[in-house]
Coordinates of C-alpha atoms and ligand atoms in Angstrom, one line a residue:
M16 CA -3.8 24.8 -30.4
S17 CA -4.7 25.3 -26.7
K18 CA -3.8 22.5 -24.3
Q19 CA -6.6 20.1 -23.3
P20 CA -8.1 20.9 -19.9
I21 CA -7.3 18.5 -17.1
K22 CA -10.0 15.8 -16.8
Y23 CA -11.2 14.5 -13.5
V24 CA -12.6 11.1 -12.5
F25 CA -14.3 11.0 -9.0
V26 CA -14.8 7.5 -7.5
T27 CA -17.3 7.2 -4.6
G28 CA -18.8 4.2 -2.9
G29 CA -22.2 3.2 -1.7
V30 CA -24.0 0.4 0.3
L31 CA -21.0 -0.7 2.4
S32 CA -17.3 -0.2 2.8
G33 CA -14.5 -2.6 1.7
L34 CA -15.9 -3.0 -1.9
G35 CA -12.7 -2.4 -3.6
K36 CA -13.2 1.2 -4.5
G37 CA -9.4 1.7 -4.4
I38 CA -8.9 -1.2 -6.8
T39 CA -11.6 0.2 -9.1
A40 CA -9.9 3.7 -9.0
A41 CA -6.5 2.2 -9.6
S42 CA -7.9 0.0 -12.5
I43 CA -9.4 3.0 -14.2
G44 CA -6.0 4.7 -13.9
N45 CA -4.4 1.6 -15.4
I46 CA -6.5 1.4 -18.5
L47 CA -6.2 5.2 -19.1
K48 CA -2.4 5.1 -18.7
A49 CA -2.4 2.1 -21.1
R50 CA -3.5 4.7 -23.7
G51 CA -0.5 6.9 -23.1
L52 CA -2.4 9.4 -21.0
K53 CA -0.6 11.1 -18.1
V54 CA -2.6 10.0 -15.1
N55 CA -2.4 11.0 -11.4
I56 CA -4.5 9.6 -8.6
Q57 CA -5.4 10.8 -5.1
K58 CA -7.2 9.4 -2.1
C59 CA -9.4 11.6 0.0
D60 CA -10.1 10.1 3.4
P61 CA -12.7 11.6 5.7
Y62 CA -10.9 10.5 8.9
L63 CA -9.9 13.3 11.2
N64 CA -6.4 12.0 11.3
V65 CA -3.8 14.2 9.6
D66 CA -2.1 11.1 8.1
A67 CA -2.3 7.3 8.3
G68 CA 0.9 7.1 10.5
T69 CA -1.0 7.0 13.7
L70 CA -3.7 4.6 12.7
N71 CA -3.8 1.2 14.2
P72 CA -2.9 -1.4 11.6
A73 CA -5.2 -4.0 13.2
E74 CA -8.1 -1.7 12.1
H75 CA -6.8 0.1 9.1
G76 CA -4.2 -2.2 7.5
E77 CA -0.9 -1.3 6.1
C78 CA 0.6 2.2 6.3
F79 CA 2.0 2.9 2.9
V80 CA 4.9 5.3 2.6
T81 CA 5.5 7.5 -0.5
R82 CA 8.9 8.5 -1.8
D83 CA 8.6 11.9 -0.2
G84 CA 7.7 10.4 3.1
A85 CA 3.9 10.7 3.5
E86 CA 2.4 8.0 5.7
T87 CA -0.7 7.0 3.8
D88 CA -3.6 4.6 3.4
L89 CA -2.8 1.2 1.8
D90 CA -4.8 2.2 -1.3
L91 CA -1.8 4.3 -2.4
G92 CA 0.1 1.0 -2.6
H93 CA -2.5 -0.3 -5.0
Y94 CA -2.3 2.9 -7.0
E95 CA 1.5 2.7 -7.3
R96 CA 1.3 -1.0 -8.3
F97 CA -1.5 -0.6 -10.8
L98 CA -0.1 2.6 -12.4
D99 CA 3.6 1.6 -12.0
Q100 CA 4.1 5.2 -10.9
E101 CA 5.6 6.8 -7.8
L102 CA 3.1 9.1 -6.1
D103 CA 3.8 11.9 -3.6
Q104 CA 2.2 13.3 -0.6
S105 CA -0.4 15.3 -2.6
S106 CA -2.0 11.9 -3.4
S107 CA -3.1 11.4 0.1
L108 CA -5.6 13.9 1.6
M109 CA -7.1 13.2 5.0
S110 CA -9.7 15.5 6.7
G111 CA -7.2 16.2 9.5
K112 CA -4.7 17.7 7.0
V113 CA -7.4 20.0 5.5
L114 CA -8.8 21.1 8.8
Y115 CA -5.4 21.7 10.2
K116 CA -4.7 24.0 7.4
V117 CA -8.0 25.9 7.6
I118 CA -7.6 26.4 11.4
N119 CA -4.0 27.6 11.0
D120 CA -5.1 30.0 8.3
E121 CA -7.9 31.3 10.6
R122 CA -5.3 31.8 13.4
S123 CA -3.0 33.6 11.2
G124 CA -5.8 36.0 10.1
R125 CA -6.0 34.8 6.5
Y126 CA -9.8 34.9 6.4
L127 CA -9.8 38.6 7.2
G128 CA -12.6 38.5 9.8
S129 CA -15.1 36.3 7.9
T130 CA -16.9 33.5 9.6
V131 CA -15.0 30.3 8.8
Q132 CA -17.4 27.5 7.8
F133 CA -17.4 24.0 6.3
I134 CA -19.0 25.5 3.2
P135 CA -17.2 27.3 1.6
H136 CA -13.9 27.3 3.5
V137 CA -13.3 23.6 4.1
T138 CA -14.8 22.6 0.7
K139 CA -12.6 25.2 -1.1
A140 CA -9.5 24.0 0.8
I141 CA -10.3 20.4 -0.4
Q142 CA -10.8 21.6 -4.0
K143 CA -7.5 23.5 -3.8
E144 CA -5.7 20.2 -2.9
I145 CA -7.4 18.3 -5.7
K146 CA -6.4 21.0 -8.2
K147 CA -2.8 21.1 -6.9
A148 CA -2.4 17.3 -7.2
S149 CA -3.8 17.3 -10.7
K150 CA -1.4 19.9 -12.1
G151 CA 0.6 18.7 -15.1
F152 CA -1.5 15.6 -15.7
D153 CA -4.1 14.7 -18.5
V154 CA -6.4 12.9 -16.1
H155 CA -6.7 13.1 -12.3
I156 CA -8.5 10.3 -10.5
V157 CA -9.9 11.1 -7.0
E158 CA -11.2 8.3 -4.7
I159 CA -13.4 9.5 -1.8
G160 CA -12.9 7.1 1.1
G161 CA -15.8 5.8 3.2
T162 CA -19.4 5.3 2.1
V163 CA -21.8 7.9 0.8
G164 CA -24.0 8.9 3.7
D165 CA -21.2 8.8 6.3
Y166 CA -21.5 12.0 8.3
E167 CA -17.8 12.7 8.1
G168 CA -17.6 12.4 4.3
L169 CA -20.1 15.1 3.5
S170 CA -17.6 18.0 3.0
F171 CA -15.6 15.9 0.5
L172 CA -18.8 15.1 -1.4
E173 CA -19.9 18.7 -1.4
A174 CA -16.4 19.7 -2.5
I175 CA -16.4 17.4 -5.5
R176 CA -20.0 18.4 -6.5
E177 CA -18.9 22.0 -6.6
F178 CA -15.7 21.0 -8.3
G179 CA -17.6 19.2 -11.0
L180 CA -19.7 22.3 -11.6
G181 CA -16.6 24.4 -11.8
V182 CA -14.7 22.4 -14.4
G183 CA -17.8 21.6 -16.5
K184 CA -19.5 18.4 -17.6
E185 CA -16.9 17.6 -20.3
N186 CA -14.0 17.6 -17.9
C187 CA -15.4 15.5 -15.0
I188 CA -17.0 12.1 -14.5
F189 CA -18.5 10.5 -11.5
V190 CA -18.1 6.7 -10.9
H191 CA -20.1 5.1 -8.1
V192 CA -19.1 1.7 -6.8
V193 CA -22.0 -0.2 -5.2
Y194 CA -22.8 -3.6 -3.9
M195 CA -25.4 -6.1 -5.0
P196 CA -26.2 -8.9 -2.5
Y197 CA -27.4 -12.3 -3.5
L198 CA -30.4 -13.7 -1.7
G199 CA -30.1 -17.5 -1.4
A200 CA -33.7 -18.0 -0.4
S201 CA -35.1 -16.4 -3.6
Q202 CA -32.0 -17.2 -5.6
E203 CA -31.6 -13.7 -7.0
F204 CA -29.3 -10.7 -7.0
K205 CA -31.0 -7.8 -5.2
T206 CA -30.5 -4.3 -6.7
K207 CA -32.4 -2.4 -4.0
P208 CA -29.3 -1.4 -1.9
A209 CA -27.6 -0.2 -5.1
Q210 CA -30.7 1.8 -6.0
N211 CA -30.8 3.4 -2.6
A212 CA -27.1 4.2 -2.7
V213 CA -27.5 6.0 -6.1
R214 CA -30.5 7.9 -4.7
E215 CA -28.4 8.9 -1.7
L216 CA -25.6 10.2 -4.0
R217 CA -28.1 12.1 -6.1
G218 CA -29.6 13.6 -3.0
L219 CA -26.2 15.2 -2.5
G220 CA -26.3 16.7 -6.0
I221 CA -24.0 14.2 -7.6
F222 CA -25.3 12.2 -10.6
P223 CA -23.2 9.2 -11.4
D224 CA -22.0 8.6 -15.0
I225 CA -20.8 5.1 -14.4
L226 CA -22.0 2.4 -12.0
V227 CA -19.7 -0.4 -10.9
S228 CA -21.7 -3.1 -9.3
R229 CA -19.7 -5.4 -7.0
S230 CA -21.0 -8.8 -6.1
E231 CA -19.8 -12.1 -4.6
N232 CA -20.5 -14.1 -7.7
T233 CA -21.3 -13.4 -11.4
A234 CA -24.7 -11.8 -11.7
P235 CA -26.8 -12.3 -14.9
A236 CA -26.5 -9.5 -17.5
S237 CA -30.2 -8.9 -17.1
V238 CA -29.6 -7.0 -13.8
I239 CA -27.9 -4.3 -15.8
K240 CA -31.3 -3.3 -17.3
K241 CA -32.8 -3.1 -13.9
L242 CA -29.9 -1.1 -12.4
S243 CA -30.1 1.3 -15.4
L244 CA -33.8 1.8 -15.1
F245 CA -33.6 2.7 -11.4
S246 CA -30.3 4.6 -11.3
G247 CA -30.6 6.6 -14.5
V248 CA -27.2 5.4 -15.6
S249 CA -27.1 4.2 -19.2
E250 CA -26.7 0.5 -19.6
D251 CA -23.3 0.7 -21.4
A252 CA -22.0 2.6 -18.4
I253 CA -22.8 -0.1 -15.9
V254 CA -20.3 -2.8 -15.2
L255 CA -20.7 -5.9 -13.1
L256 CA -17.7 -6.8 -11.0
P257 CA -17.9 -10.1 -9.3
N258 CA -15.1 -11.2 -7.0
A259 CA -12.0 -11.7 -9.1
S260 CA -9.5 -14.5 -8.7
T261 CA -6.8 -11.8 -8.7
I262 CA -7.2 -8.1 -8.2
Y263 CA -5.0 -7.5 -11.2
E264 CA -7.9 -8.8 -13.4
V265 CA -10.1 -5.8 -12.7
P266 CA -8.6 -3.4 -15.3
I267 CA -9.2 -6.0 -18.0
T268 CA -12.8 -6.6 -16.8
L269 CA -13.4 -2.8 -17.1
E270 CA -11.7 -2.7 -20.5
E271 CA -13.7 -5.6 -21.8
N272 CA -16.9 -4.1 -20.7
G273 CA -16.2 -0.9 -22.6
I274 CA -15.7 1.4 -19.6
A275 CA -12.6 3.1 -21.0
K276 CA -14.7 4.0 -24.0
V277 CA -17.5 5.5 -21.9
I278 CA -14.9 7.5 -19.9
L279 CA -13.0 8.7 -22.9
D280 CA -16.2 9.7 -24.8
K281 CA -17.7 11.5 -21.9
L282 CA -14.5 13.4 -21.2
K283 CA -14.1 14.2 -25.0
L284 CA -10.8 12.4 -25.1
K285 CA -9.8 10.5 -28.3
Y286 CA -10.4 6.7 -28.1
S287 CA -7.3 4.6 -28.8
K288 CA -6.3 1.0 -28.4
P289 CA -4.7 0.3 -25.0
K290 CA -1.4 -1.4 -24.6
L291 CA -2.4 -4.1 -22.1
E292 CA -0.4 -7.1 -23.4
E293 CA 2.1 -7.0 -20.4
W294 CA -0.8 -6.7 -18.0
I295 CA -2.6 -9.6 -19.5
G296 CA 0.6 -11.7 -19.2
L297 CA 0.7 -10.8 -15.5
I298 CA -2.9 -12.1 -15.0
E299 CA -2.0 -15.3 -16.8
R300 CA 0.9 -15.8 -14.4
A301 CA -1.2 -14.9 -11.4
Q302 CA -3.9 -17.5 -12.4
R303 CA -1.7 -20.3 -13.7
T304 CA -1.5 -23.6 -11.8
Y305 CA 2.1 -24.2 -11.1
K306 CA 3.6 -27.7 -11.0
K307 CA 6.0 -26.8 -8.2
S308 CA 5.5 -24.4 -5.3
I309 CA 7.3 -23.1 -2.3
T310 CA 6.1 -22.0 1.1
I311 CA 7.1 -18.7 2.6
G312 CA 6.3 -17.9 6.3
I313 CA 5.5 -14.4 7.3
V314 CA 6.2 -14.0 11.0
A315 CA 3.8 -11.3 12.1
K316 CA 1.5 -10.2 14.9
Y317 CA -1.6 -8.7 13.1
L318 CA -2.9 -12.0 11.8
D319 CA -6.5 -11.0 12.1
N320 CA -5.9 -8.2 9.6
Q321 CA -3.5 -9.4 6.9
D322 CA -4.0 -6.2 5.0
T323 CA -1.3 -4.9 7.4
Y324 CA 1.2 -6.6 5.2
M325 CA -0.4 -5.9 1.8
S326 CA 2.7 -4.7 0.0
V327 CA 4.8 -7.5 1.4
T328 CA 2.4 -10.2 0.2
E329 CA 2.1 -8.5 -3.2
A330 CA 5.9 -8.3 -3.5
L331 CA 6.2 -12.0 -2.7
K332 CA 3.6 -12.9 -5.3
A333 CA 5.3 -10.8 -7.9
A334 CA 8.7 -12.4 -7.3
A335 CA 7.2 -15.9 -7.3
W336 CA 5.4 -15.3 -10.6
A337 CA 8.6 -14.0 -12.1
K338 CA 10.4 -17.2 -11.0
D339 CA 7.6 -19.3 -12.4
I340 CA 6.8 -21.0 -9.1
G341 CA 3.6 -21.4 -7.1
L342 CA 3.6 -19.6 -3.7
N343 CA 1.9 -20.6 -0.5
I344 CA 2.0 -18.0 2.2
E345 CA 2.0 -19.3 5.7
W346 CA 1.1 -16.9 8.5
I347 CA 3.1 -17.5 11.6
D348 CA 1.9 -15.8 14.7
S349 CA 5.0 -14.3 16.3
T350 CA 3.3 -14.2 19.8
S351 CA 2.9 -18.0 19.6
L352 CA 6.7 -18.5 19.2
E353 CA 7.5 -16.4 22.2
D354 CA 7.7 -19.1 24.8
M355 CA 8.9 -21.9 22.6
S356 CA 12.2 -23.7 22.7
M357 CA 14.4 -23.7 19.5
S358 CA 13.2 -27.2 18.6
Q359 CA 9.6 -26.2 19.0
V360 CA 10.3 -23.1 16.8
K361 CA 11.8 -25.5 14.3
S362 CA 8.5 -27.5 14.0
A363 CA 6.4 -24.3 14.1
I364 CA 8.3 -22.9 11.1
K365 CA 7.9 -25.5 8.4
C366 CA 8.7 -23.3 5.4
D367 CA 11.2 -22.9 2.6
G368 CA 11.9 -19.3 3.7
I369 CA 10.6 -16.6 6.1
V370 CA 9.9 -12.9 6.1
V371 CA 10.0 -10.8 9.2
P372 CA 8.1 -7.7 8.2
G373 CA 8.0 -4.2 9.8
G374 CA 6.4 -3.7 13.2
F375 CA 6.3 -1.6 16.3
G376 CA 6.1 -2.3 20.0
K377 CA 6.6 -5.2 22.4
R378 CA 4.0 -7.7 21.5
G379 CA 5.3 -10.6 19.5
I380 CA 8.8 -9.3 19.2
E381 CA 10.5 -12.1 21.2
G382 CA 8.9 -14.6 18.7
K383 CA 10.3 -12.6 15.8
I384 CA 13.8 -12.7 17.4
K385 CA 13.5 -16.4 17.9
A386 CA 12.5 -16.9 14.3
A387 CA 15.6 -14.9 13.3
Q388 CA 17.8 -16.9 15.7
F389 CA 16.5 -20.1 14.1
S390 CA 17.1 -18.9 10.6
L391 CA 20.7 -17.9 11.4
K392 CA 21.4 -21.3 13.0
S393 CA 19.5 -23.5 10.5
K394 CA 20.4 -21.5 7.3
M395 CA 16.8 -21.0 6.4
P396 CA 16.3 -18.2 3.9
Y397 CA 15.4 -15.0 5.8
L398 CA 14.2 -11.6 4.6
G399 CA 14.0 -8.9 7.2
L400 CA 12.2 -5.7 6.6
C401 CA 12.9 -2.8 8.9
L402 CA 12.0 -4.3 12.3
G403 CA 13.1 -7.6 10.5
L404 CA 16.6 -6.1 10.3
Q405 CA 16.6 -5.0 13.9
V406 CA 15.5 -8.4 15.2
G407 CA 18.1 -10.0 12.9
V408 CA 20.9 -8.0 14.7
I409 CA 19.4 -8.9 18.1
A410 CA 19.2 -12.5 17.2
A411 CA 22.8 -12.6 16.0
A412 CA 24.0 -11.0 19.2
R413 CA 22.0 -13.4 21.3
N414 CA 23.2 -16.4 19.3
A415 CA 26.8 -15.2 20.0
G416 CA 26.1 -15.1 23.8
L417 CA 24.9 -11.6 24.4
I418 CA 21.6 -12.9 25.8
D419 CA 20.5 -9.5 27.0
A420 CA 20.8 -7.9 23.6
N421 CA 17.7 -5.9 22.7
S422 CA 16.3 -2.8 21.1
V423 CA 15.6 0.2 23.4
E424 CA 12.2 0.3 21.8
I425 CA 11.5 -2.9 23.8
N426 CA 13.7 -2.5 26.9
L427 CA 15.1 1.0 27.6
K428 CA 17.4 -0.4 30.3
T429 CA 18.8 -3.3 28.3
K430 CA 22.5 -4.1 29.0
H431 CA 23.2 -4.4 25.3
P432 CA 21.2 -1.9 23.3
V433 CA 22.2 -3.2 19.9
I434 CA 19.3 -1.2 18.5
N435 CA 19.2 2.3 19.6
T436 CA 17.0 5.4 19.2
M437 CA 18.0 7.4 16.1
L438 CA 19.6 10.8 16.6
G439 CA 16.9 13.4 17.0
Q440 CA 14.2 10.9 17.8
V441 CA 14.4 10.9 21.6
G442 CA 11.1 12.0 23.2
K443 CA 9.1 11.8 19.9
E444 CA 8.0 8.2 20.4
N445 CA 4.3 8.9 20.5
T446 CA 4.1 11.7 18.0
G447 CA 2.8 11.6 14.4
G448 CA 4.9 12.3 11.3
T449 CA 8.2 12.4 13.1
M450 CA 9.9 9.2 12.2
R451 CA 12.6 8.9 9.6
L452 CA 10.3 8.8 6.6
G453 CA 10.6 8.4 2.8
E454 CA 13.4 7.8 0.4
Y455 CA 17.1 7.8 1.3
P456 CA 20.2 6.7 -0.6
C457 CA 22.1 3.6 0.5
V458 CA 25.5 2.4 -0.6
L459 CA 26.0 -1.3 -1.1
A460 CA 29.1 -3.2 -0.3
K461 CA 30.7 -4.7 -3.4
D462 CA 31.1 -8.3 -2.2
S463 CA 27.4 -8.7 -1.1
L464 CA 24.4 -10.6 -2.2
A465 CA 22.5 -7.3 -2.1
A466 CA 24.9 -5.7 -4.7
D467 CA 24.6 -8.9 -6.9
L468 CA 20.8 -8.7 -6.7
Y469 CA 20.4 -5.0 -7.3
K470 CA 23.2 -5.0 -9.9
K471 CA 24.2 -1.6 -8.7
D472 CA 26.0 -0.1 -5.7
L473 CA 23.8 3.0 -5.0
I474 CA 20.1 2.4 -4.3
Y475 CA 17.2 4.6 -3.1
E476 CA 14.6 3.0 -0.8
R477 CA 11.8 4.2 1.5
H478 CA 12.0 4.2 5.3
R479 CA 9.7 4.5 8.3
H480 CA 11.4 4.0 11.6
R481 CA 12.7 5.6 14.8
Y482 CA 15.4 3.1 15.8
E483 CA 18.6 2.0 14.2
C484 CA 21.7 -0.2 14.6
N485 CA 23.9 1.1 17.5
N486 CA 27.3 1.8 16.0
V487 CA 29.0 0.9 19.2
Y488 CA 28.5 -2.8 18.3
R489 CA 29.3 -2.6 14.6
D490 CA 32.8 -4.0 15.1
Q491 CA 31.4 -7.2 16.7
Y492 CA 29.0 -8.1 13.8
R493 CA 31.4 -10.5 12.1
D494 CA 31.9 -12.4 15.3
W495 CA 28.1 -12.7 15.6
G496 CA 27.9 -14.1 12.1
I497 CA 26.5 -11.0 10.2
K498 CA 28.0 -8.1 8.2
V499 CA 26.9 -4.7 7.2
V500 CA 26.3 -4.6 3.4
G501 CA 24.4 -1.3 3.0
Y502 CA 25.0 2.0 4.7
S503 CA 24.1 5.7 4.4
P504 CA 26.6 7.6 2.1
D505 CA 28.3 9.1 5.3
E506 CA 28.6 5.5 6.6
N507 CA 26.9 6.5 9.8
L508 CA 23.7 4.4 9.5
V509 CA 23.5 0.7 8.9
E510 CA 20.9 0.2 6.2
M511 CA 21.4 -3.5 5.2
I512 CA 22.9 -6.6 6.8
E513 CA 23.6 -10.1 5.6
G514 CA 24.4 -13.4 7.3
L515 CA 27.9 -14.7 7.0
D516 CA 28.1 -18.2 5.4
H517 CA 24.3 -18.1 5.0
P518 CA 22.5 -18.8 1.7
Y519 CA 20.2 -15.9 2.2
F520 CA 19.9 -13.9 5.4
V521 CA 19.3 -10.4 4.0
A522 CA 17.6 -7.6 5.9
S523 CA 17.1 -3.9 5.4
Q524 CA 16.3 -0.9 7.5
F525 CA 14.1 0.3 4.7
H526 CA 10.9 -1.2 3.2
P527 CA 11.7 -2.6 -0.3
E528 CA 8.1 -3.9 -0.6
F529 CA 6.9 -0.4 -1.4
K530 CA 8.8 -0.3 -4.6
S531 CA 8.0 -3.8 -5.9
R532 CA 5.6 -3.9 -8.8
P533 CA 3.5 -6.9 -10.0
N534 CA 5.4 -6.8 -13.3
K535 CA 8.7 -5.6 -11.9
P536 CA 9.4 -7.7 -8.7
H537 CA 11.9 -6.3 -6.2
P538 CA 15.5 -7.8 -6.2
M539 CA 15.4 -8.6 -2.5
F540 CA 12.1 -10.5 -2.9
M541 CA 13.5 -12.3 -6.0
G542 CA 16.5 -13.2 -3.9
L543 CA 14.4 -14.7 -1.2
I544 CA 12.2 -16.7 -3.6
S545 CA 15.4 -18.1 -5.4
A546 CA 16.9 -19.0 -2.1
A547 CA 13.7 -20.7 -1.0
I548 CA 13.5 -22.7 -4.2
A549 CA 17.1 -23.8 -3.6
N550 CA 16.3 -24.6 0.0
K551 CA 13.4 -26.8 -1.0
G552 CA 15.7 -28.6 -3.5
Ligands
LIG28 N1 9.7 -0.2 15.4 C1 10.9 -0.1 14.6 C2 11.4 1.4 14.5 O1 10.7 2.3 14.8 C3 10.7 -0.6 13.2 C4 9.8 0.1 12.4 C5 9.3 -0.6 11.2 O2 9.4 -1.8 11.1 N2 8.8 0.1 10.2 O3 12.6 1.6 14.2

């Protein structure tokens, strides 16, 4: 029997951005994977950037890093969490990456004198990347970033239209995510923007098979009839998605509304019962009202876009659910701590534990150092992630009297550069894709909290940084009240530190949050939550 052809699910969005297309795509992946299908997922972003590494987090949110070191859009984090699957760089395709390749090919004479054009050259290059990413999978889901009608997204839409024709109707399905506003004055949900959005997509030659209609609140089922009439999508293929109390609910909403059946039928895949018990258990934990709760402070600078810390907050929630405790997240503006005295810092941080997440640049860093100094002195549980480790080392040095201790990222001329530029990184400070990126091994010291938590002594974690602990100062760590508990196999790089005589001062040069899963919380976050529970008493 010949092998089943690869099936493709394309997810587009209309009306406005920020509708949760990524969550919808990830949720479709979740319910298909729950049937034992081998699923891959890819995000196509129309930005001209080559990757997400150079995008400003204030505008774009978290930069997620894959195991093989791609700097990607935060949707890849959702994908990994919803599919419980490690993705690679082929799952992130930005316009810049495609154009870069096309232009390089043109320069190297690959096009043999032909006129290089958006259609067919750019569209073909996009299709090639989609095909490549789908190899070896049963179903490949592709989310097109942005909103249909955006000028910059046109080549992606044309590419998937052609792709659909190429693979044939039975092997490809188009899902369009739209928005339905509620008009208070007339007390009704309005379908016109959704109708227009479908018309716009059809105008580009793409006929949606499934319509996902997002709204603030629950719309009456009667709007489905209207949407169906005006969009030409059958009623059973329209699903209403009001705001969910937790994003993890979306796969179940799709499942309960028969969307998996519509997809499987259309793609001529056999319908089977999904294994969703574990996922349903997760939603129950996410929605439960807990008798006790703890407060974790996140000391950060991008407070007007908390999406910057998406994987961190999801990792905290997962650990709290596993520990059966309610979680309040308190956002602490690191810039506001900068000019405070230690006693003012103490009253500003009224939490059971704190996280200092990753970050770049000068703004707010003195506040993060102060938070770490406070945690070392007061024995407040502390989890440091990448920059959080670096400020932990600076804080320990300053507490021990080296008041000028700093990172060369902040002050090149510091008297005590306890954090230094990594070998090979000098001069690359403003360039894209040049940091130490992706997964590296780390050896854990036997007598450490880290080894106890991981229950192993060799771990693999993902990195994204340019600076590191300066080995010149390593011998002084114990005098400063910290110790190295994780290092690269050649012992040259400090990868983890812990506080001495501290219930939980644990920090890593890597980003453990990228590997946490809603149902499989990460040991370092579990450790923080346990320590915070003990701290609260
Ligand atoms: N700015 C620091 C570095 O480049 C930390 C990076 C991070 O937190 N991801 O080393």
